[in-house]
XYZ file of C-alpha atoms in Angstrom:
159
model
C 0.000 0.000 0.000
C 1.469 3.407 -0.926
C 2.549 5.649 1.967
C -0.019 8.292 0.905
C -2.942 5.842 1.245
C -1.648 4.589 4.584
C -1.317 8.155 5.888
C -4.798 9.069 4.663
C -6.254 6.085 6.508
C -4.174 6.884 9.589
C -5.318 10.523 9.598
C -8.975 9.459 9.320
C -8.543 6.999 12.191
C -6.790 9.629 14.309
C -9.570 12.150 13.611
C -12.175 9.617 14.796
C -10.102 8.809 17.881
C -9.705 12.532 18.615
C -13.467 13.117 18.341
C -14.201 10.166 20.650
C -11.531 11.323 23.093
C -12.919 14.848 23.191
C -16.393 13.495 23.906
C -15.011 11.401 26.774
C -13.076 14.405 28.157
C -16.034 16.806 28.047
C -18.186 14.196 29.819
C -15.643 13.658 32.599
C -14.564 10.151 31.516
C -10.832 10.714 31.912
C -9.949 7.012 31.878
C -11.491 6.613 28.411
C -10.034 9.947 27.239
C -6.526 8.945 28.292
C -6.865 5.553 26.556
C -7.893 7.334 23.342
C -5.340 10.146 23.735
C -1.974 8.814 24.875
C 0.471 11.635 25.631
C 4.148 11.839 24.711
C 6.547 12.224 27.648
C 7.465 15.676 26.307
C 3.831 16.780 25.853
C 3.206 20.535 25.913
C -0.059 22.392 26.395
C -1.242 25.878 25.541
C -4.393 25.900 27.653
C -7.548 27.873 26.854
C -7.129 29.282 30.379
C -3.873 30.935 29.309
C -0.241 30.410 30.323
C 1.938 27.390 29.503
C 2.098 23.892 30.866
C 5.103 21.868 29.810
C 7.130 18.882 30.877
C 4.677 16.072 30.269
C 1.218 15.237 31.495
C 0.207 14.419 35.079
C -1.422 10.968 34.839
C -1.984 10.698 38.603
C -5.342 9.429 39.798
C -5.788 12.632 41.812
C -5.281 14.848 38.744
C -7.559 12.709 36.569
C -10.270 12.711 39.271
C -10.104 16.513 39.538
C -10.338 16.867 35.764
C -13.220 14.377 35.575
C -15.204 16.222 38.238
C -14.820 19.476 36.297
C -16.605 18.379 33.082
C -20.048 16.790 32.601
C -23.169 16.385 30.481
C -21.684 17.531 27.202
C -22.626 17.100 23.586
C -19.642 17.299 21.268
C -18.608 17.258 17.636
C -15.315 17.807 15.888
C -15.012 20.141 12.903
C -11.797 19.481 11.006
C -10.395 22.648 9.448
C -7.140 21.120 8.178
C -5.012 18.001 8.514
C -1.310 17.873 7.705
C 0.636 14.635 7.744
C 4.044 13.152 7.196
C 5.349 9.693 7.947
C 6.036 10.499 11.617
C 3.831 13.506 12.419
C 0.180 14.508 12.023
C -1.200 17.962 12.758
C -4.941 18.490 13.109
C -6.496 21.952 13.103
C -10.020 21.625 14.480
C -12.902 23.307 16.202
C -14.116 21.271 19.140
C -17.830 22.101 19.159
C -19.126 21.337 22.629
C -21.919 22.330 24.966
C -22.074 21.207 28.563
C -21.274 21.741 32.217
C -17.786 23.011 33.013
C -16.546 23.909 36.480
C -20.045 24.019 37.980
C -21.222 26.752 35.595
C -24.604 26.430 33.876
C -24.666 24.473 30.595
C -23.253 26.570 27.773
C -21.169 26.539 24.618
C -17.528 25.600 25.298
C -16.293 25.405 21.721
C -12.537 25.784 21.215
C -10.169 26.367 18.309
C -7.534 23.655 18.676
C -4.286 22.593 17.046
C -3.156 19.046 17.891
C 0.256 17.634 17.031
C 0.663 13.851 17.077
C 3.971 12.000 16.720
C 4.357 8.390 15.662
C 5.560 6.043 18.393
C 5.892 2.588 16.861
C 2.404 1.627 15.696
C 0.659 4.293 17.803
C 0.364 8.069 17.714
C 1.084 10.134 20.831
C -0.215 13.633 21.471
C 2.876 15.810 21.724
C 1.245 19.261 21.692
C -2.186 20.831 22.148
C -2.981 24.504 21.645
C -6.550 25.511 22.490
C -8.285 28.857 22.725
C -11.899 29.954 23.125
C -11.860 32.523 20.303
C -14.255 30.635 18.025
C -16.414 33.743 17.697
C -14.873 36.964 16.345
C -13.897 39.636 18.856
C -13.175 43.313 18.407
C -9.783 44.979 18.565
C -10.800 46.569 21.876
C -11.716 43.156 23.324
C -8.412 41.698 22.107
C -6.455 44.577 23.641
C -8.091 43.897 27.034
C -7.034 40.246 26.842
C -3.494 41.104 25.709
C -3.102 43.585 28.564
C -4.222 40.893 31.038
C -7.190 42.912 32.224
C -9.678 40.045 32.041
C -11.371 39.500 35.402
C -10.227 36.248 36.990
C -7.576 34.006 35.532
C -5.932 30.661 35.854
C -6.842 27.014 35.313
C -8.689 25.865 38.442
C -8.248 22.159 37.659
């Protein structure tokens, strides 16, 4: 089978796995999410809450329980904007369309613009980088300047 056909099939499978993983995550099923989304040891995250998290992923039961308690009752879909692939790397540019309970807030839209970078590890693909932001809807220059200046009320990832 030509490499191009194999990659196309691999990208489609990874897109399905990503959609299933996102649904598990947004519904608080961290065990299923982690099985569908194995992380590279050098995983990096640009969180929708801002700031950087680097140096791997905390797989501890305490961390997974806290994350699982934070998300619930979501409906999700994955809109693929672009997919780029090579033999050892796949990049997905997506919009995670989701509506549900997050952090005890009332049900609402939690859609995110996301870039995911996967790296081949033997026969599997590990998530090496995730960049997510909530700017799915357009904002004005004035709104952007408030965010850039750090004047948004409240900050930080509570999980």
